[in-house]
PDB file of C-alpha atoms and ligand atoms in Angstrom:
ATOM      1  CA  MET A   1     -46.564  97.538  17.112  1.00 61.00           C
ATOM      2  CA  GLY A   2     -43.803  95.571  18.825  1.00 81.00           C
ATOM      3  CA  VAL A   3     -46.315  93.596  20.833  1.00 86.00           C
ATOM      4  CA  LEU A   4     -48.341  92.824  17.728  1.00 88.00           C
ATOM      5  CA  SER A   5     -45.330  91.612  15.797  1.00 89.00           C
ATOM      6  CA  GLU A   6     -44.337  89.356  18.720  1.00 91.00           C
ATOM      7  CA  PHE A   7     -47.893  88.049  18.806  1.00 92.00           C
ATOM      8  CA  PHE A   8     -47.821  87.079  15.124  1.00 91.00           C
ATOM      9  CA  LYS A   9     -44.342  85.613  15.531  1.00 92.00           C
ATOM     10  CA  GLY A  10     -45.689  83.331  18.263  1.00 92.00           C
ATOM     11  CA  LEU A  11     -48.734  82.476  16.189  1.00 94.00           C
ATOM     12  CA  ARG A  12     -46.448  81.472  13.328  1.00 93.00           C
ATOM     13  CA  VAL A  13     -44.673  78.980  15.591  1.00 91.00           C
ATOM     14  CA  THR A  14     -48.029  77.575  16.711  1.00 91.00           C
ATOM     15  CA  GLY A  15     -49.156  77.210  13.091  1.00 90.00           C
ATOM     16  CA  ARG A  16     -45.910  75.530  12.063  1.00 88.00           C
ATOM     17  CA  VAL A  17     -46.089  73.000  14.897  1.00 84.00           C
ATOM     18  CA  LEU A  18     -49.746  72.341  14.086  1.00 85.00           C
ATOM     19  CA  VAL A  19     -48.959  71.619  10.445  1.00 85.00           C
ATOM     20  CA  ASP A  20     -45.967  69.442  11.370  1.00 81.00           C
ATOM     21  CA  THR A  21     -48.089  67.494  13.818  1.00 76.00           C
ATOM     22  CA  VAL A  22     -50.855  66.911  11.297  1.00 78.00           C
ATOM     23  CA  THR A  23     -48.404  65.829   8.588  1.00 76.00           C
ATOM     24  CA  GLY A  24     -46.296  63.825  11.041  1.00 69.00           C
ATOM     25  CA  ASP A  25     -43.079  65.679  10.170  1.00 71.00           C
ATOM     26  CA  GLY A  26     -42.495  67.229  13.536  1.00 67.00           C
ATOM     27  CA  LEU A  27     -43.275  64.278  15.775  1.00 68.00           C
ATOM     28  CA  VAL A  28     -40.614  63.590  18.321  1.00 71.00           C
ATOM     29  CA  THR A  29     -42.303  60.466  19.655  1.00 76.00           C
ATOM     30  CA  THR A  30     -42.381  57.029  18.068  1.00 78.00           C
ATOM     31  CA  LYS A  31     -45.725  55.667  16.924  1.00 78.00           C
ATOM     32  CA  TYR A  32     -45.527  52.786  19.342  1.00 78.00           C
ATOM     33  CA  PRO A  33     -46.728  50.047  19.114  1.00 75.00           C
ATOM     34  CA  GLU A  34     -46.828  50.336  15.309  1.00 77.00           C
ATOM     35  CA  GLU A  35     -43.221  51.479  15.248  1.00 76.00           C
ATOM     36  CA  PHE A  36     -40.540  50.039  17.411  1.00 74.00           C
ATOM     37  CA  ARG A  37     -37.677  52.181  18.582  1.00 76.00           C
ATOM     38  CA  GLN A  38     -34.162  50.763  18.472  1.00 73.00           C
ATOM     39  CA  LYS A  39     -33.054  50.033  21.992  1.00 74.00           C
ATOM     40  CA  PRO A  40     -29.614  50.998  23.333  1.00 75.00           C
ATOM     41  CA  GLN A  41     -27.043  48.280  22.879  1.00 69.00           C
ATOM     42  CA  ARG A  42     -26.844  47.510  26.578  1.00 75.00           C
ATOM     43  CA  PHE A  43     -30.573  47.561  27.234  1.00 80.00           C
ATOM     44  CA  HIS A  44     -31.496  45.202  30.073  1.00 86.00           C
ATOM     45  CA  GLY A  45     -34.595  43.333  28.910  1.00 86.00           C
ATOM     46  CA  ARG A  46     -36.043  39.871  29.141  1.00 87.00           C
ATOM     47  CA  HIS A  47     -33.546  37.103  29.896  1.00 90.00           C
ATOM     48  CA  VAL A  48     -32.516  34.294  27.587  1.00 87.00           C
ATOM     49  CA  LEU A  49     -30.690  31.034  28.306  1.00 90.00           C
ATOM     50  CA  ASN A  50     -28.187  30.351  25.535  1.00 85.00           C
ATOM     51  CA  ARG A  51     -26.785  27.296  23.821  1.00 82.00           C
ATOM     52  CA  TYR A  52     -23.393  26.464  22.351  1.00 79.00           C
ATOM     53  CA  PRO A  53     -22.984  26.250  18.584  1.00 71.00           C
ATOM     54  CA  ASP A  54     -23.387  22.469  18.770  1.00 76.00           C
ATOM     55  CA  GLY A  55     -26.750  22.858  20.503  1.00 80.00           C
ATOM     56  CA  MET A  56     -25.519  22.015  24.009  1.00 86.00           C
ATOM     57  CA  GLU A  57     -27.008  24.117  26.791  1.00 90.00           C
ATOM     58  CA  LYS A  58     -24.586  26.595  28.312  1.00 90.00           C
ATOM     59  CA  CYS A  59     -26.082  26.458  31.786  1.00 94.00           C
ATOM     60  CA  ILE A  60     -24.234  24.075  34.111  1.00 94.00           C
ATOM     61  CA  GLY A  61     -26.613  24.533  37.027  1.00 94.00           C
ATOM     62  CA  CYS A  62     -24.002  26.126  39.263  1.00 94.00           C
ATOM     63  CA  GLU A  63     -26.504  28.568  40.840  1.00 93.00           C
ATOM     64  CA  LEU A  64     -24.049  31.466  40.811  1.00 95.00           C
ATOM     65  CA  CYS A  65     -26.651  33.642  39.099  1.00 95.00           C
ATOM     66  CA  ALA A  66     -29.139  32.859  41.850  1.00 94.00           C
ATOM     67  CA  GLY A  67     -26.540  33.684  44.488  1.00 94.00           C
ATOM     68  CA  ALA A  68     -25.683  37.005  42.853  1.00 95.00           C
ATOM     69  CA  CYS A  69     -29.286  38.091  42.344  1.00 94.00           C
ATOM     70  CA  PRO A  70     -30.100  40.879  44.797  1.00 95.00           C
ATOM     71  CA  ALA A  71     -33.832  40.363  44.329  1.00 93.00           C
ATOM     72  CA  ARG A  72     -33.646  36.609  44.977  1.00 92.00           C
ATOM     73  CA  CYS A  73     -35.794  35.956  41.950  1.00 93.00           C
ATOM     74  CA  ILE A  74     -33.814  33.152  40.285  1.00 93.00           C
ATOM     75  CA  TYR A  75     -34.381  29.539  41.172  1.00 93.00           C
ATOM     76  CA  VAL A  76     -31.933  26.989  39.747  1.00 92.00           C
ATOM     77  CA  ARG A  77     -31.422  23.336  40.403  1.00 91.00           C
ATOM     78  CA  GLY A  78     -28.600  21.402  38.826  1.00 92.00           C
ATOM     79  CA  ALA A  79     -28.511  17.713  37.958  1.00 93.00           C
ATOM     80  CA  ASP A  80     -25.882  15.282  36.732  1.00 94.00           C
ATOM     81  CA  ASN A  81     -25.639  15.079  32.975  1.00 94.00           C
ATOM     82  CA  PRO A  82     -26.857  11.772  31.557  1.00 92.00           C
ATOM     83  CA  PRO A  83     -23.573  10.158  30.371  1.00 89.00           C
ATOM     84  CA  ASP A  84     -25.069   8.888  27.123  1.00 91.00           C
ATOM     85  CA  GLU A  85     -26.957  12.046  26.272  1.00 90.00           C
ATOM     86  CA  PRO A  86     -25.361  15.041  28.011  1.00 91.00           C
ATOM     87  CA  VAL A  87     -27.397  18.226  28.006  1.00 93.00           C
ATOM     88  CA  ALA A  88     -24.470  20.539  28.756  1.00 92.00           C
ATOM     89  CA  PRO A  89     -20.688  20.142  28.639  1.00 89.00           C
ATOM     90  CA  GLY A  90     -19.192  18.957  31.922  1.00 85.00           C
ATOM     91  CA  GLU A  91     -20.768  17.061  34.744  1.00 92.00           C
ATOM     92  CA  ARG A  92     -23.955  18.967  35.414  1.00 93.00           C
ATOM     93  CA  PHE A  93     -26.687  20.978  33.785  1.00 95.00           C
ATOM     94  CA  GLY A  94     -29.476  23.210  34.990  1.00 94.00           C
ATOM     95  CA  TYR A  95     -32.596  21.105  34.902  1.00 91.00           C
ATOM     96  CA  VAL A  96     -34.780  23.638  36.695  1.00 92.00           C
ATOM     97  CA  TYR A  97     -34.404  27.310  35.876  1.00 93.00           C
ATOM     98  CA  GLU A  98     -36.940  29.968  36.796  1.00 93.00           C
ATOM     99  CA  ILE A  99     -36.943  33.725  37.006  1.00 94.00           C
ATOM    100  CA  ASN A 100     -39.689  35.628  38.771  1.00 92.00           C
ATOM    101  CA  MET A 101     -39.984  38.697  36.580  1.00 92.00           C
ATOM    102  CA  LEU A 102     -42.158  40.465  39.149  1.00 91.00           C
ATOM    103  CA  ARG A 103     -39.197  40.634  41.485  1.00 92.00           C
ATOM    104  CA  CYS A 104     -36.462  41.153  38.913  1.00 95.00           C
ATOM    105  CA  ILE A 105     -34.954  44.627  38.889  1.00 95.00           C
ATOM    106  CA  PHE A 106     -33.110  43.987  35.605  1.00 95.00           C
ATOM    107  CA  CYS A 107     -29.755  44.827  37.113  1.00 93.00           C
ATOM    108  CA  GLY A 108     -27.852  42.260  35.042  1.00 92.00           C
ATOM    109  CA  LEU A 109     -25.877  40.854  37.964  1.00 93.00           C
ATOM    110  CA  CYS A 110     -26.967  37.335  37.046  1.00 94.00           C
ATOM    111  CA  VAL A 111     -25.352  37.866  33.649  1.00 91.00           C
ATOM    112  CA  GLU A 112     -22.169  39.103  35.266  1.00 90.00           C
ATOM    113  CA  ALA A 113     -22.043  36.141  37.635  1.00 93.00           C
ATOM    114  CA  CYS A 114     -22.566  33.407  35.072  1.00 92.00           C
ATOM    115  CA  PRO A 115     -19.269  31.619  34.304  1.00 90.00           C
ATOM    116  CA  THR A 116     -20.481  30.167  30.999  1.00 88.00           C
ATOM    117  CA  GLU A 117     -22.407  33.138  29.571  1.00 84.00           C
ATOM    118  CA  ALA A 118     -25.500  30.981  29.708  1.00 90.00           C
ATOM    119  CA  ILE A 119     -27.830  33.723  30.870  1.00 92.00           C
ATOM    120  CA  THR A 120     -27.969  36.977  28.914  1.00 87.00           C
ATOM    121  CA  MET A 121     -30.517  39.732  28.523  1.00 85.00           C
ATOM    122  CA  SER A 122     -32.372  40.772  25.402  1.00 79.00           C
ATOM    123  CA  SER A 123     -34.050  43.963  24.276  1.00 75.00           C
ATOM    124  CA  LEU A 124     -37.578  42.655  24.807  1.00 79.00           C
ATOM    125  CA  PHE A 125     -39.483  44.631  27.389  1.00 82.00           C
ATOM    126  CA  GLU A 126     -43.139  43.776  26.734  1.00 81.00           C
ATOM    127  CA  MET A 127     -43.755  41.313  29.511  1.00 83.00           C
ATOM    128  CA  SER A 128     -47.156  42.269  30.892  1.00 82.00           C
ATOM    129  CA  THR A 129     -49.191  39.399  32.277  1.00 83.00           C
ATOM    130  CA  TRP A 130     -52.731  38.870  33.547  1.00 84.00           C
ATOM    131  CA  ASN A 131     -51.655  36.943  36.614  1.00 84.00           C
ATOM    132  CA  ARG A 132     -48.641  36.431  38.830  1.00 86.00           C
ATOM    133  CA  GLU A 133     -47.968  32.857  37.724  1.00 85.00           C
ATOM    134  CA  ASP A 134     -47.309  33.914  34.137  1.00 85.00           C
ATOM    135  CA  ALA A 135     -44.624  36.289  35.339  1.00 87.00           C
ATOM    136  CA  ILE A 136     -42.514  33.357  36.476  1.00 89.00           C
ATOM    137  CA  TYR A 137     -40.500  32.396  33.427  1.00 91.00           C
ATOM    138  CA  THR A 138     -39.529  28.744  33.375  1.00 91.00           C
ATOM    139  CA  LYS A 139     -36.668  27.080  31.560  1.00 93.00           C
ATOM    140  CA  ASP A 140     -38.976  26.215  28.666  1.00 89.00           C
ATOM    141  CA  GLU A 141     -39.619  29.891  28.101  1.00 88.00           C
ATOM    142  CA  LEU A 142     -36.065  31.057  28.675  1.00 90.00           C
ATOM    143  CA  LEU A 143     -33.987  28.496  26.798  1.00 89.00           C
ATOM    144  CA  MET A 144     -33.291  29.234  23.148  1.00 82.00           C
ATOM    145  CA  ARG A 145     -34.437  26.561  20.754  1.00 76.00           C
ATOM    146  CA  PRO A 146     -31.788  24.462  18.994  1.00 73.00           C
ATOM    147  CA  ASP A 147     -32.348  26.529  15.843  1.00 67.00           C
ATOM    148  CA  GLY A 148     -31.367  29.690  17.714  1.00 66.00           C
ATOM    149  CA  SER A 149     -34.838  31.206  18.011  1.00 68.00           C
ATOM    150  CA  VAL A 150     -36.296  32.086  21.372  1.00 70.00           C
ATOM    151  CA  PRO A 151     -39.612  30.868  22.745  1.00 72.00           C
ATOM    152  CA  HIS A 152     -42.065  33.311  24.186  1.00 68.00           C
ATOM    153  CA  MET A 153     -44.743  32.447  26.649  1.00 64.00           C
ATOM    154  CA  PHE A 154     -47.313  34.589  24.846  1.00 66.00           C
ATOM    155  CA  PRO A 155     -46.658  33.979  21.142  1.00 63.00           C
ATOM    156  CA  ASP A 156     -50.099  35.293  20.184  1.00 66.00           C
ATOM    157  CA  ASP A 157     -49.767  38.483  22.149  1.00 63.00           C
ATOM    158  CA  PRO A 158     -49.524  41.333  19.616  1.00 59.00           C
ATOM    159  CA  LEU A 159     -47.340  43.229  22.059  1.00 59.00           C
ATOM    160  CA  ALA A 160     -44.841  40.421  22.400  1.00 60.00           C
ATOM    161  CA  ARG A 161     -42.144  41.438  19.933  1.00 61.00           C
ATOM    162  CA  HIS A 162     -40.960  37.906  19.687  1.00 59.00           C
ATOM    163  CA  LYS A 163     -39.494  38.584  16.255  1.00 60.00           C
ATOM    164  CA  GLU A 164     -37.228  41.178  17.729  1.00 60.00           C
ATOM    165  CA  LEU A 165     -35.400  38.476  19.616  1.00 58.00           C
ATOM    166  CA  GLU A 166     -34.615  36.703  16.392  1.00 56.00           C
ATOM    167  CA  THR A 167     -32.768  39.593  14.812  1.00 53.00           C
ATOM    168  CA  ALA A 168     -29.175  40.547  15.341  1.00 46.00           C
ATOM    169  CA  ASP A 169     -30.173  43.856  16.851  1.00 44.00           C
ATOM    170  CA  GLY A 170     -32.514  42.253  19.312  1.00 41.00           C
ATOM    171  CA  TRP A 171     -30.062  39.764  20.699  1.00 43.00           C
ATOM    172  CA  LEU A 172     -28.105  41.539  23.335  1.00 40.00           C
ATOM    173  CA  ARG A 173     -25.792  41.023  26.186  1.00 38.00           C
ATOM    174  CA  ALA A 174     -26.430  42.878  29.400  1.00 33.00           C
ATOM    175  CA  THR A 175     -22.933  44.161  29.797  1.00 36.00           C
ATOM    176  CA  ALA A 176     -19.947  43.639  27.612  1.00 42.00           C
ATOM    177  CA  PRO A 177     -16.217  44.237  27.526  1.00 45.00           C
ATOM    178  CA  SER A 178     -16.773  46.162  24.304  1.00 47.00           C
ATOM    179  CA  GLY A 179     -14.777  49.348  24.379  1.00 50.00           C
ATOM    180  CA  VAL A 180     -12.311  48.226  27.027  1.00 57.00           C
ATOM    181  CA  ALA A 181      -8.875  48.011  25.445  1.00 64.00           C
ATOM    182  CA  ALA A 182      -7.824  45.118  27.674  1.00 61.00           C
ATOM    183  CA  TYR A 183     -10.409  42.921  25.979  1.00 58.00           C
ATOM    184  CA  GLU A 184      -9.148  43.419  22.445  1.00 66.00           C
ATOM    185  CA  GLY A 185      -8.750  40.082  20.719  1.00 64.00           C
ATOM    186  CA  VAL A 186     -10.535  38.302  23.558  1.00 58.00           C
ATOM    187  CA  GLN A 187     -13.645  36.373  22.705  1.00 51.00           C
ATOM    188  CA  GLY A 188     -16.544  38.375  24.024  1.00 51.00           C
ATOM    189  CA  TRP A 189     -20.009  37.369  25.017  1.00 47.00           C
ATOM    190  CA  GLN A 190     -22.458  36.291  22.411  1.00 49.00           C
ATOM    191  CA  GLY A 191     -23.850  39.308  20.665  1.00 44.00           C
ATOM    192  CA  THR A 192     -25.659  37.603  17.816  1.00 44.00           C
ATOM    193  CA  PRO A 193     -28.846  35.596  17.560  1.00 42.00           C
ATOM    194  CA  GLY A 194     -28.931  31.861  17.363  1.00 43.00           C
ATOM    195  CA  ARG A 195     -25.758  29.877  17.358  1.00 44.00           C
ATOM    196  CA  ALA A 196     -22.874  31.614  19.031  1.00 47.00           C
ATOM    197  CA  ASN A 197     -20.716  34.130  17.270  1.00 52.00           C
ATOM    198  CA  TRP A 198     -17.186  33.445  18.391  1.00 51.00           C
ATOM    199  CA  ASP A 199     -15.547  36.539  16.921  1.00 61.00           C
ATOM    200  CA  PRO A 200     -13.143  38.130  19.365  1.00 63.00           C
ATOM    201  CA  GLU A 201     -13.597  41.701  20.541  1.00 64.00           C
ATOM    202  CA  PRO A 202     -12.377  44.046  17.786  1.00 68.00           C
ATOM    203  CA  ASP A 203      -9.711  46.622  18.424  1.00 72.00           C
ATOM    204  CA  GLN A 204     -10.592  50.266  18.919  1.00 68.00           C
ATOM    205  CA  GLU A 205      -9.924  51.226  15.301  1.00 74.00           C
ATOM    206  CA  ALA A 206     -12.055  48.435  13.887  1.00 73.00           C
ATOM    207  CA  ARG A 207     -14.832  49.287  16.316  1.00 63.00           C
ATOM    208  CA  ASP A 208     -14.810  52.937  15.394  1.00 67.00           C
ATOM    209  CA  ALA A 209     -14.638  52.260  11.642  1.00 68.00           C
TER     210      ALA A 209
HETATM  211  S1  LIG B   1     -31.371  41.022  36.362  1.00 53.26           S
HETATM  212 FE1  LIG B   1     -30.792  41.297  38.534  1.00 53.26          FE
HETATM  213  S2  LIG B   1     -32.699  41.077  39.662  1.00 53.26           S
HETATM  214 FE2  LIG B   1     -33.070  40.236  37.610  1.00 53.26          FE
HETATM  215  S3  LIG B   1     -32.671  38.056  37.759  1.00 53.26           S
HETATM  216 FE3  LIG B   1     -30.752  39.007  37.146  1.00 53.26          FE
HETATM  217  S4  LIG B   1     -29.644  39.427  39.055  1.00 53.26           S
HETATM  218 FE4  LIG B   1     -31.781  39.046  39.578  1.00 53.26          FE
HETATM  219  S1  LIG B   2     -27.170  30.517  34.232  1.00 53.26           S
HETATM  220 FE1  LIG B   2     -24.950  30.543  34.546  1.00 53.26          FE
HETATM  221  S2  LIG B   2     -24.666  31.128  36.704  1.00 53.26           S
HETATM  222 FE2  LIG B   2     -26.815  30.493  36.459  1.00 53.26          FE
HETATM  223  S3  LIG B   2     -26.817  28.307  37.024  1.00 53.26           S
HETATM  224 FE3  LIG B   2     -26.573  28.429  34.796  1.00 53.26          FE
HETATM  225  S4  LIG B   2     -24.349  28.388  34.467  1.00 53.26           S
HETATM  226 FE4  LIG B   2     -24.653  28.885  36.633  1.00 53.26          FE
END
């Protein structure tokens, strides 16, 4: 009798899971690619080159990101800013900028090394390509447009969640001082899409509210 009751108890679980699966109630997976799961705030995804609120490029072509990259997958060349039409504040700007995504290990060290917060990482992870050349992202593909949107090399690719980069949730920094008390009141890295958000880091109470 005991064995029989255990048998029916187990069968009940099987039936419940079957019904939940058919109705969709019990699914623990996301229906990707129809549904997109919210990524963690510090997700290390596809890189973006940022601009200042006035449209100037943040990259000054200093090559520190390339020097910090353990995978040696960044290629930068700086050039003098045209005096009449400067591209970036200061003397120089990055006129060549490439990242070989096949070699990138998405460690975020380039983001850490950048003195101007020019290079940050987004939540976009769909970067499959048909050939090796397409995996080398050039400046045209990395640099945000003056309106704050981000170009994508495969705009027609249904898997390229380009739109995600244009939302506040999709525009991320690789690492951030957020949560470290010493950074309270200090202007943090850009955490919003488009033109920079210059709000300082909130204090612990405001962050927890
Ligand atoms: S995330 Fe890491 S491996 Fe990728 S480009 Fe930046 S420093 Fe290099
Ligand atoms: S992205 Fe930053 S670290 Fe890299 S060259 Fe530009 S300014 Fe320098």
